[in-house]
CSV table of C-alpha atoms in Angstrom, one decimal:
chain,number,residue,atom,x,y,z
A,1,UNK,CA,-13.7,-34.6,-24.7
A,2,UNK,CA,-16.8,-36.2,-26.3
A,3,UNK,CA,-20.3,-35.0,-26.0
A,4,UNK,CA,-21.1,-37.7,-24.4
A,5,UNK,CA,-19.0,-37.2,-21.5
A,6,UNK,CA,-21.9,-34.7,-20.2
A,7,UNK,CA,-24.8,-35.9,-18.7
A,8,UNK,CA,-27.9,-33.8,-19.2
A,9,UNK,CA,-28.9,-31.5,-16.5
A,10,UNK,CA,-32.0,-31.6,-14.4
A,11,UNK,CA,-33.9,-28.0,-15.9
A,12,UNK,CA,-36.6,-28.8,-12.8
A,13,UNK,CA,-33.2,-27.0,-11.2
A,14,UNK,CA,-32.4,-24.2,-13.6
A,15,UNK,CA,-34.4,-21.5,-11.5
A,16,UNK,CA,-33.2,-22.5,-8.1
A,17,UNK,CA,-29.3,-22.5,-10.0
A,18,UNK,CA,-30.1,-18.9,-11.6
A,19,UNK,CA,-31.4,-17.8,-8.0
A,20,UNK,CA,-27.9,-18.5,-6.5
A,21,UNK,CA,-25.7,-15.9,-8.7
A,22,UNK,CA,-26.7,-11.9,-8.5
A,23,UNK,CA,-28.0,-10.5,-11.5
A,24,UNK,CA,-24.6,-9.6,-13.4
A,25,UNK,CA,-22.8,-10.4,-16.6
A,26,UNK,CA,-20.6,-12.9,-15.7
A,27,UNK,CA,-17.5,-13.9,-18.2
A,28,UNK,CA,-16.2,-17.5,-19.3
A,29,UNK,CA,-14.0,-18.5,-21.3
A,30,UNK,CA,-13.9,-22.4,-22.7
A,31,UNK,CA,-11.0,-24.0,-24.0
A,32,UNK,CA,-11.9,-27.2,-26.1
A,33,UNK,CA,-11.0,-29.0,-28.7
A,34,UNK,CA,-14.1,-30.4,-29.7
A,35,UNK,CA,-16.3,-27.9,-31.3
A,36,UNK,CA,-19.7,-29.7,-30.2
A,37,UNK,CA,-18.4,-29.8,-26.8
A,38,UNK,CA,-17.9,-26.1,-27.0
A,39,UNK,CA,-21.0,-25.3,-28.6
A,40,UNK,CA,-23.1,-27.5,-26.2
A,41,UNK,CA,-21.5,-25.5,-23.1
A,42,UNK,CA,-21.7,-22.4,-24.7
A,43,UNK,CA,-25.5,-22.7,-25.4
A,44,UNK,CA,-26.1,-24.1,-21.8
A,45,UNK,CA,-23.4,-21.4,-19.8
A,46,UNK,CA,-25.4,-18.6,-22.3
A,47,UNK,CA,-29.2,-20.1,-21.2
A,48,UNK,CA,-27.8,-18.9,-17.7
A,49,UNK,CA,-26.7,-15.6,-18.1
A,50,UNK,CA,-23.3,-16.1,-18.9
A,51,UNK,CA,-21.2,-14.3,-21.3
A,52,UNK,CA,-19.3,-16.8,-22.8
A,53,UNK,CA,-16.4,-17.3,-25.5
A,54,UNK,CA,-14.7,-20.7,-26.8
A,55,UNK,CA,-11.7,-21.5,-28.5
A,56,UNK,CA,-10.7,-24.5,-29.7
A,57,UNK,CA,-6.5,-24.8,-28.3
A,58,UNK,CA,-4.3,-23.5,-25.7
A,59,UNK,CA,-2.5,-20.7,-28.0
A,60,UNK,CA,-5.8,-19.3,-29.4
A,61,UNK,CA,-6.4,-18.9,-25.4
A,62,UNK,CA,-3.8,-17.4,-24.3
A,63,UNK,CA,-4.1,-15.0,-27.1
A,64,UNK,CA,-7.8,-14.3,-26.1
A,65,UNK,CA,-6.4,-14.0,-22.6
A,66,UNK,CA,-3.9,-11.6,-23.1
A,67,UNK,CA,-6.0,-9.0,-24.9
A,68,UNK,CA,-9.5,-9.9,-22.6
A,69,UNK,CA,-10.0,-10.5,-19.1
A,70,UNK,CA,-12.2,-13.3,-18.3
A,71,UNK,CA,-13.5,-14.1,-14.6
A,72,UNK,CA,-13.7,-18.0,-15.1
A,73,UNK,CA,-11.4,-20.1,-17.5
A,74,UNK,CA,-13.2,-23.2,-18.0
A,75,UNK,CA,-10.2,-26.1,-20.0
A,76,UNK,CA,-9.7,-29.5,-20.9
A,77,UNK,CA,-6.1,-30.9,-19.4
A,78,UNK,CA,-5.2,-32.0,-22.7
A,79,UNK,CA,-5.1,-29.8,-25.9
A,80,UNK,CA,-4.2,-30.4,-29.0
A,81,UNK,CA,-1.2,-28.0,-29.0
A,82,UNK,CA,-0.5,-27.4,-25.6
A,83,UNK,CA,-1.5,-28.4,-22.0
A,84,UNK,CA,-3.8,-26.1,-19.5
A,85,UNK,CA,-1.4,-26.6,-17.5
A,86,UNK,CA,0.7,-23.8,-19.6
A,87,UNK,CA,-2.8,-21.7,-19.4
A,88,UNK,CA,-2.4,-21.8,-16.0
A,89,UNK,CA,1.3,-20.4,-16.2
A,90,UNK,CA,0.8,-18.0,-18.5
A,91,UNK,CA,-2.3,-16.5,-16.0
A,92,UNK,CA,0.0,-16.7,-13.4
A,93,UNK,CA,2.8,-14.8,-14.8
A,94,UNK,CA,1.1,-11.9,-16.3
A,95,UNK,CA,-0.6,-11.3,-12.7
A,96,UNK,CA,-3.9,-12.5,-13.7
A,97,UNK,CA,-6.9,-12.6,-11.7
A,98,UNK,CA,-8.9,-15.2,-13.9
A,99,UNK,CA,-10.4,-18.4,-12.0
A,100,UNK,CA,-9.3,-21.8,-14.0
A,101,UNK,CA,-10.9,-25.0,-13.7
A,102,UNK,CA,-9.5,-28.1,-15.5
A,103,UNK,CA,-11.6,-30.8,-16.8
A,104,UNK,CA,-9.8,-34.2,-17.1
A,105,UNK,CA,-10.0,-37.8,-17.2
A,106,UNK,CA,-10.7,-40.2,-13.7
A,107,UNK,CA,-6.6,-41.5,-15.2
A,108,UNK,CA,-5.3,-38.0,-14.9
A,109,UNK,CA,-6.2,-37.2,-11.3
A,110,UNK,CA,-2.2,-36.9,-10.9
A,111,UNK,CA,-2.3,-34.1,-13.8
A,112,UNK,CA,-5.0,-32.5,-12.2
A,113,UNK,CA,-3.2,-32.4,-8.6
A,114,UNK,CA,-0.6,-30.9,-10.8
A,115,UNK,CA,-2.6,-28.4,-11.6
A,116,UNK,CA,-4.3,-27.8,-8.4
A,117,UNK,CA,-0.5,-26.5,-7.6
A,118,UNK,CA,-0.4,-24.2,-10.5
A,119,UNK,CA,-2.5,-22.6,-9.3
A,120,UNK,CA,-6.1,-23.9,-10.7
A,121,UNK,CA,-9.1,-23.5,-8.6
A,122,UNK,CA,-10.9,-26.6,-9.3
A,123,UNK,CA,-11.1,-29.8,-11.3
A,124,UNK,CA,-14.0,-31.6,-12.8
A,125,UNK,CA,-13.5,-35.4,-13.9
A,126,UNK,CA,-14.9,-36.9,-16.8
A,127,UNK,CA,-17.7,-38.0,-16.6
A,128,UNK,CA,-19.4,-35.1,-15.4
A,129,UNK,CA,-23.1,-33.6,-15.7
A,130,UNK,CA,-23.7,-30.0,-16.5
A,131,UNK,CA,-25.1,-29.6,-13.1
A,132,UNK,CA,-21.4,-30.2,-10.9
A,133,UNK,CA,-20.5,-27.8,-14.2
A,134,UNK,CA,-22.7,-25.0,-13.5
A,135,UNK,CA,-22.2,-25.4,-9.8
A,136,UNK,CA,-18.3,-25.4,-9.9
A,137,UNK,CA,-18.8,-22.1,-12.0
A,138,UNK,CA,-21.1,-20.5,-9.7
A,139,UNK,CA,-19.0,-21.3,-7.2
A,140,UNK,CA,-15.9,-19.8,-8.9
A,141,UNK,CA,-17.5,-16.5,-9.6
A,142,UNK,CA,-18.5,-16.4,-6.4
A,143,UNK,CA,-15.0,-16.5,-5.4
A,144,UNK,CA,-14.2,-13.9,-7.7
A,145,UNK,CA,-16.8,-11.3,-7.0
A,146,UNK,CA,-15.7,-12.3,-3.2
A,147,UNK,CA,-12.0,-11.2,-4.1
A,148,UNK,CA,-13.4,-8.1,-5.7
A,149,UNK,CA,-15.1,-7.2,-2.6
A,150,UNK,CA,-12.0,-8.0,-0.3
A,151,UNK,CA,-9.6,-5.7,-2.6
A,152,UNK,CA,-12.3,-3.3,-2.4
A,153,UNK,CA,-11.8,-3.1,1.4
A,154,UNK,CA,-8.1,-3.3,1.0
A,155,UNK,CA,-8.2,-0.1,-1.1
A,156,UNK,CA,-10.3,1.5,1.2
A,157,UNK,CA,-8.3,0.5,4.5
A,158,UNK,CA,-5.0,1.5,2.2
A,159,UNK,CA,-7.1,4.9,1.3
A,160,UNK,CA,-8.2,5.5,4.9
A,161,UNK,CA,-4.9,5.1,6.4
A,162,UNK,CA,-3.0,7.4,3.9
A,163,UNK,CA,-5.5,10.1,4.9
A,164,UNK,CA,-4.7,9.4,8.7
A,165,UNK,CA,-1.4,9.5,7.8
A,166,UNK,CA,-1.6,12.8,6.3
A,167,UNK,CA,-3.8,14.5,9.3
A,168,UNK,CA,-0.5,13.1,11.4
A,169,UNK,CA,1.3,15.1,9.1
A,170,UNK,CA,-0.5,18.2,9.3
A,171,UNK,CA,-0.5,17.9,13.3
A,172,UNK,CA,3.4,17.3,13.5
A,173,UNK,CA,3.9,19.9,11.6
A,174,UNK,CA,1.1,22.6,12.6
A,175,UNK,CA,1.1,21.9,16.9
A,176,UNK,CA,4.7,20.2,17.2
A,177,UNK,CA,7.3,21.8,14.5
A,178,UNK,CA,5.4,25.5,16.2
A,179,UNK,CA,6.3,24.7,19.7
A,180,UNK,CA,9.6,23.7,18.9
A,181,UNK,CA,10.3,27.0,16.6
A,182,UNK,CA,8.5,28.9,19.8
A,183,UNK,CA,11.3,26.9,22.1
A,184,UNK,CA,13.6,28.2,19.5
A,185,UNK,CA,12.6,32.2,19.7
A,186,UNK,CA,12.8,31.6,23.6
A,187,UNK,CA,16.1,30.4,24.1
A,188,UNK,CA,17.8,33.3,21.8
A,189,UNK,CA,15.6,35.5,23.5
A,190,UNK,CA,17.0,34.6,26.9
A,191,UNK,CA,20.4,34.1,25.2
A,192,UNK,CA,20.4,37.9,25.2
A,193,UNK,CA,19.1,38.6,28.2
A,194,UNK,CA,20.7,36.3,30.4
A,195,UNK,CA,24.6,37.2,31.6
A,196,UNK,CA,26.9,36.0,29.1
A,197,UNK,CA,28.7,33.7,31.0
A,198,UNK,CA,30.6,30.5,29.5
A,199,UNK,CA,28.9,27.9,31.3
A,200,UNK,CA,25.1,30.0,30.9
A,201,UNK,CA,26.2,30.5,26.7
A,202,UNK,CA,27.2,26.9,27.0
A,203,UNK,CA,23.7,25.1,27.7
A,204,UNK,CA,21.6,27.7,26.0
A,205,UNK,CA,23.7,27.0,22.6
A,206,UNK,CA,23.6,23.2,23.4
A,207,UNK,CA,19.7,23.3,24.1
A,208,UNK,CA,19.3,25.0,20.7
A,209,UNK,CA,21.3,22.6,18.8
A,210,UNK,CA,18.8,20.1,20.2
A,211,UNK,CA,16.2,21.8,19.7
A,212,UNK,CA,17.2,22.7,15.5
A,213,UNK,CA,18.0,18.8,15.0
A,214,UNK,CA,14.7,18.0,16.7
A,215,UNK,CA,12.5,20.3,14.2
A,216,UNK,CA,14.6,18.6,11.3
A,217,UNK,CA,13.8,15.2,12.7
A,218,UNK,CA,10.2,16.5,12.9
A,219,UNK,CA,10.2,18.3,9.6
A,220,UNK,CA,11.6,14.5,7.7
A,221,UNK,CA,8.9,12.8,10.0
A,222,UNK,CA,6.2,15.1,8.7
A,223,UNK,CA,7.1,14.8,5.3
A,224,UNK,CA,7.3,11.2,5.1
A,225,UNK,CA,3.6,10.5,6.8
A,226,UNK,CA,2.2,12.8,3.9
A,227,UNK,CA,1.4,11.3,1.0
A,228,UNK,CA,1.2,14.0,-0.9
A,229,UNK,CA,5.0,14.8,-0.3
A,230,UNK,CA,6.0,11.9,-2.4
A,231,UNK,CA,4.1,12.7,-5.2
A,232,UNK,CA,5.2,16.7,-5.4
A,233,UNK,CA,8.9,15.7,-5.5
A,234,UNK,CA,8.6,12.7,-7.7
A,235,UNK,CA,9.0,9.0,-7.0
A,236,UNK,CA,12.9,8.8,-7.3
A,237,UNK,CA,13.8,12.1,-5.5
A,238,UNK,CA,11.8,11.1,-2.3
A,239,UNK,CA,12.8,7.2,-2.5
A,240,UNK,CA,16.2,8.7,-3.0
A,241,UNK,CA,16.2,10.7,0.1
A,242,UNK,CA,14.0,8.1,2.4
A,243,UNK,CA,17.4,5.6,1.2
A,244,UNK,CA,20.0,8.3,2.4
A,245,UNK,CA,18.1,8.5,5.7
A,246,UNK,CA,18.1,4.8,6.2
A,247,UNK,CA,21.4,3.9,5.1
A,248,UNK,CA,22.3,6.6,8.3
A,249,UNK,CA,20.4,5.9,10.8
A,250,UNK,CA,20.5,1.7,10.4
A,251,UNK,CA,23.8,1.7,9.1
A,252,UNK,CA,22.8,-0.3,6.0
A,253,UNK,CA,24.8,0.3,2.8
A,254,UNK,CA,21.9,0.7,-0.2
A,255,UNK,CA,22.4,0.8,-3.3
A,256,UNK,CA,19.3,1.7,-6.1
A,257,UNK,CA,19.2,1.9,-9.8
A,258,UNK,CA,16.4,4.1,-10.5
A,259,UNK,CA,15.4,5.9,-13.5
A,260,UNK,CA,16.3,9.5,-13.1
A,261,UNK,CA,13.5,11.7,-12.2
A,262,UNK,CA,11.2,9.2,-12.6
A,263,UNK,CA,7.2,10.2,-11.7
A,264,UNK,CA,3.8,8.0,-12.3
A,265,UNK,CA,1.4,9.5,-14.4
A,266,UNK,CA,-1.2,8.1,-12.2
A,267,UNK,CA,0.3,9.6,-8.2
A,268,UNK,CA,-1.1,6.4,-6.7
A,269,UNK,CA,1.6,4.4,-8.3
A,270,UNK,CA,4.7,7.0,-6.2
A,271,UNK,CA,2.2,6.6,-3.1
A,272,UNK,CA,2.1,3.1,-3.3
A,273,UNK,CA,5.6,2.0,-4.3
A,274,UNK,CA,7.3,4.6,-1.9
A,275,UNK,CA,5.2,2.9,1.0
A,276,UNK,CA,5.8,-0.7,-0.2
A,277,UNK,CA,9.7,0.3,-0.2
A,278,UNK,CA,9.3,1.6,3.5
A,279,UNK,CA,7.6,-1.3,4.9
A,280,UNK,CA,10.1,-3.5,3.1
A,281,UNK,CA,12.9,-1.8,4.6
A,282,UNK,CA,11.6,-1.6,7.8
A,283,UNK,CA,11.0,-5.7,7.7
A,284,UNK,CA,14.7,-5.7,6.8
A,285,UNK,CA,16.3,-3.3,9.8
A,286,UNK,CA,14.1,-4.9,12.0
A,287,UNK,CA,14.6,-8.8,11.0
A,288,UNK,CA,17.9,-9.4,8.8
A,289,UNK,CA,20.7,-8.6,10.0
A,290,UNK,CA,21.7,-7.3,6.7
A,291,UNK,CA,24.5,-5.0,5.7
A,292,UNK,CA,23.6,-4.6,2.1
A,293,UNK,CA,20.5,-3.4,0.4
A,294,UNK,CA,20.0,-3.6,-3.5
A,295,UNK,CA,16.9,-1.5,-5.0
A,296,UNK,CA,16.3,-2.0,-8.8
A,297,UNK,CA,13.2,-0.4,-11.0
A,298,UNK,CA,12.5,-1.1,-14.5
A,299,UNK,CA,10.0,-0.9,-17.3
A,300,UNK,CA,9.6,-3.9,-19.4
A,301,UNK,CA,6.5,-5.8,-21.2
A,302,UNK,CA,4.2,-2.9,-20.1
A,303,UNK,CA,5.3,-3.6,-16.3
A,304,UNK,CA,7.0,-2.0,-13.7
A,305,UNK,CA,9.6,-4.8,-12.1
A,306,UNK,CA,10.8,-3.6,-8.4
A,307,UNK,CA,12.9,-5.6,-6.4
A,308,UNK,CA,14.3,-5.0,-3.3
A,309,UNK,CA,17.3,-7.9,-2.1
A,310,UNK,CA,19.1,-7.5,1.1
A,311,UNK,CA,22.0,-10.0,2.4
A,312,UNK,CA,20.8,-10.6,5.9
A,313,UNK,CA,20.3,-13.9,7.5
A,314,UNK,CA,17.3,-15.4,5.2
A,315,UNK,CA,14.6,-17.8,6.6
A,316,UNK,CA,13.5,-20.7,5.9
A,317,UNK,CA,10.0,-20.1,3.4
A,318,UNK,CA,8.4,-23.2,4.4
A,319,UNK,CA,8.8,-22.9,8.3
A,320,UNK,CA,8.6,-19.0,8.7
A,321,UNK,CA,5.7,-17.5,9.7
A,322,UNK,CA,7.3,-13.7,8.2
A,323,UNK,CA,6.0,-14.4,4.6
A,324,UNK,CA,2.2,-13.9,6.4
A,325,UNK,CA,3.6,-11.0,8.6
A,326,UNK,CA,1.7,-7.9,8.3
A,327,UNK,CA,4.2,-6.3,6.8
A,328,UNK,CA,3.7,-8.6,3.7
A,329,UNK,CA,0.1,-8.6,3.8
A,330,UNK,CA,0.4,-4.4,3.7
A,331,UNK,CA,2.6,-4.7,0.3
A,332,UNK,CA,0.5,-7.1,-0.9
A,333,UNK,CA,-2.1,-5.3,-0.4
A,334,UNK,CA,-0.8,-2.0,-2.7
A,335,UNK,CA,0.2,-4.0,-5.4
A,336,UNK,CA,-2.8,-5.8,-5.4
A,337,UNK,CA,-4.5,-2.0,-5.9
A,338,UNK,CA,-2.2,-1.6,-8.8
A,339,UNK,CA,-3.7,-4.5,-10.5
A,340,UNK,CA,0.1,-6.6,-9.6
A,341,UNK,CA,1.4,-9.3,-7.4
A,342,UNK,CA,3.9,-9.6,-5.0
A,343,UNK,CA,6.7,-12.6,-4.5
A,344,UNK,CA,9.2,-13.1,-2.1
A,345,UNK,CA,12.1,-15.7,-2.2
A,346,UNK,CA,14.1,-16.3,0.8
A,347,UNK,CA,16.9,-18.9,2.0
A,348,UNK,CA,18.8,-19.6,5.2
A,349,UNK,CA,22.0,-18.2,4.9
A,350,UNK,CA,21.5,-16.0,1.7
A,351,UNK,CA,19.3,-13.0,2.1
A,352,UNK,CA,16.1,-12.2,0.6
A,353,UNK,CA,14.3,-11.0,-1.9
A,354,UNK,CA,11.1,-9.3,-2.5
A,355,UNK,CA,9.7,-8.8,-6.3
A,356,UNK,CA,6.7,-6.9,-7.4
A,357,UNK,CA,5.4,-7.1,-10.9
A,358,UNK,CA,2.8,-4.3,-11.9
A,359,UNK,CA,1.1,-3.6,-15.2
A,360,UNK,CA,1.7,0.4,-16.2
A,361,UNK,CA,2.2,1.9,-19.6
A,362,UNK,CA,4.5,4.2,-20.5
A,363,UNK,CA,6.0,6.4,-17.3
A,364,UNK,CA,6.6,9.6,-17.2
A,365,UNK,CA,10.7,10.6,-16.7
């Protein structure tokens, strides 16, 4: 990209573009070969407030890119060594939350289309002036203090609704499991004092059966609303016995490979995995009509890989609305507060399955 290519900017402007941002350092990172380009952009992105960096080829920026994180990638289409295209993958795959914009040529619009469904946010075409440049920037920071905001709320919806959860808890257990152990105390009281006749023995023995397999029922209820729960016993032990509970009352043969005794040095990460497993099984008793459940968990590149496949009746991705179901949206949601992403691959006929991919360090077994 030649200097040339950008046309000066209007600085009768440069207040009213500096008024449209909030006061706050805002990183970029530009990816071009030509080292005037770069040092032109950098001096104009850095007169605005910006934080900026530049490298000068794709693998220098993906290296940058894996150590830093930076808001708003700014790259040319074509690079000496590789494309941006291959930026854009490489942001993608590692569960990035960077902003890309690809400059290219008024020839390459196809490339940039291309790009558009890699995931890039924007294109400028060449020629451009600094003003659409500064613009599409503000407008991409914009975007990603607007995503900041919105996981924000997500966390606080997520955090809100654990601790609802937990006062459910604490109410099962405190008003409902006591007047069920007081029904208890009752009926052996009467059994005593009542004639001890088969048919009076009979219903007072059956009524207390009830009444034992209802406090267990409300005892697993209770503990499975509280948070809290999860993280006492450890990840695997309470996943472990959620799966045994399923597979019994659904029917639903599951099978896991789990590390043994595995717990999170940070608790959010058995919250949140224990609750996306939940939802995901629920989405499958409710919708598959699957017989077969496979849960797998791994560390690997820093990450924690989950995956939950089942062998039910699949959908079709592009006509179902179930991929923007809320049960989705809730386990997109905790990943998203683990800094991951969620994917879900699905075809008529063959099942489905759900991946998450979340950054962690080294777990605690």
């Amino acid at each position: 990209m030649a200097k040339n290519e950008i046309k000066n900017i209007d600085y009768m402007e440069k207040e009213e573009l500096i008024k449209q941002r909030e006061p706050f350092i805002e990183r970029v990172l530009i990816v071009d070969d030509d080292p005037m380009i770069r040092d032109y952009i950098k001096d104009l992105f850095n007169e605005f407030g910006y934080n900026v960096k530049t490298v000068a080829n794709g693998k220098e920026a993906i290296n940058t890119l894996s150590k830093e994180y930076y808001p708003v990638v700014v790259t040319d289409l074509f690079l000496p060594d590789i494309k941006g295209i291959q930026i854009l993958d490489f942001i993608q795959e590692k569960g990035g939350h960077s902003v890309v914009l690809i400059i290219t040529a008024y020839s390459s619009a196809d490339s940039a289309i291309e790009a558009l469904r890699h995931g890039a946010y924007d294109y400028i075409t060449k020629p451009f002036s600094s003003q659409i440049l500064l613009h599409r920037v503000t407008r991409a920071m914009e975007k990603v203090r607007m995503d900041s905001i919105a996981q924000s709320l997500a966390s606080r919806i997520v955090y809100a609704t654990e601790e609802e959860r937990r006062r459910i808890s604490r109410d099962i257990h405190d008003v409902i499991g006591q007047s069920l152990a007081i029904i208890k105390l009752t009926l052996k009281a009467l059994k005593n004092k009542l004639p001890q006749t088969d048919d009076i023995m009979s219903e007072i023995n059956g009524l207390s059966a009830h009444v034992e397999e209802t406090m267990e029922e409300v005892s697993r209820i209770s503990k499975e609303l509280n948070p809290s729960w999860v993280v006492d016993v450890g990840f695997s032990k309470a996943l472990r016995l959620y799966l045994e509970t399923f597979s019994t009352k659904t029917g639903i043969q599951v099978s896991s490979a789990l590390p043994d005794n595995l717990s999170f040095k940070d608790p959010q990460f058995d919250i949140h995995l224990y609750r996306i497993t939940q939802e995901a099984l629920t989405n499958i008793a409710k919708h598959s009509d699957a017989t077969k459940i496979e849960i797998s968990l791994e560390f690997r590149d820093s990450h924690v890989h989950f995956s939950i496949s089942d062998n039910g009746k699949g959908f079709d991705e592009s006509s179902d609305d179930r991929k923007r179901g809320l049960g989705l949206i809730g386990m997109r949601e905790r990943a998203t507060i683990l800094g991951g992403r969620v994917s879900i691959k699905s075809f008529p006929g063959q099942g489905t399955t759900v991946k998450m991919e979340i950054p962690y360090g080294k777990q605690d077994s």
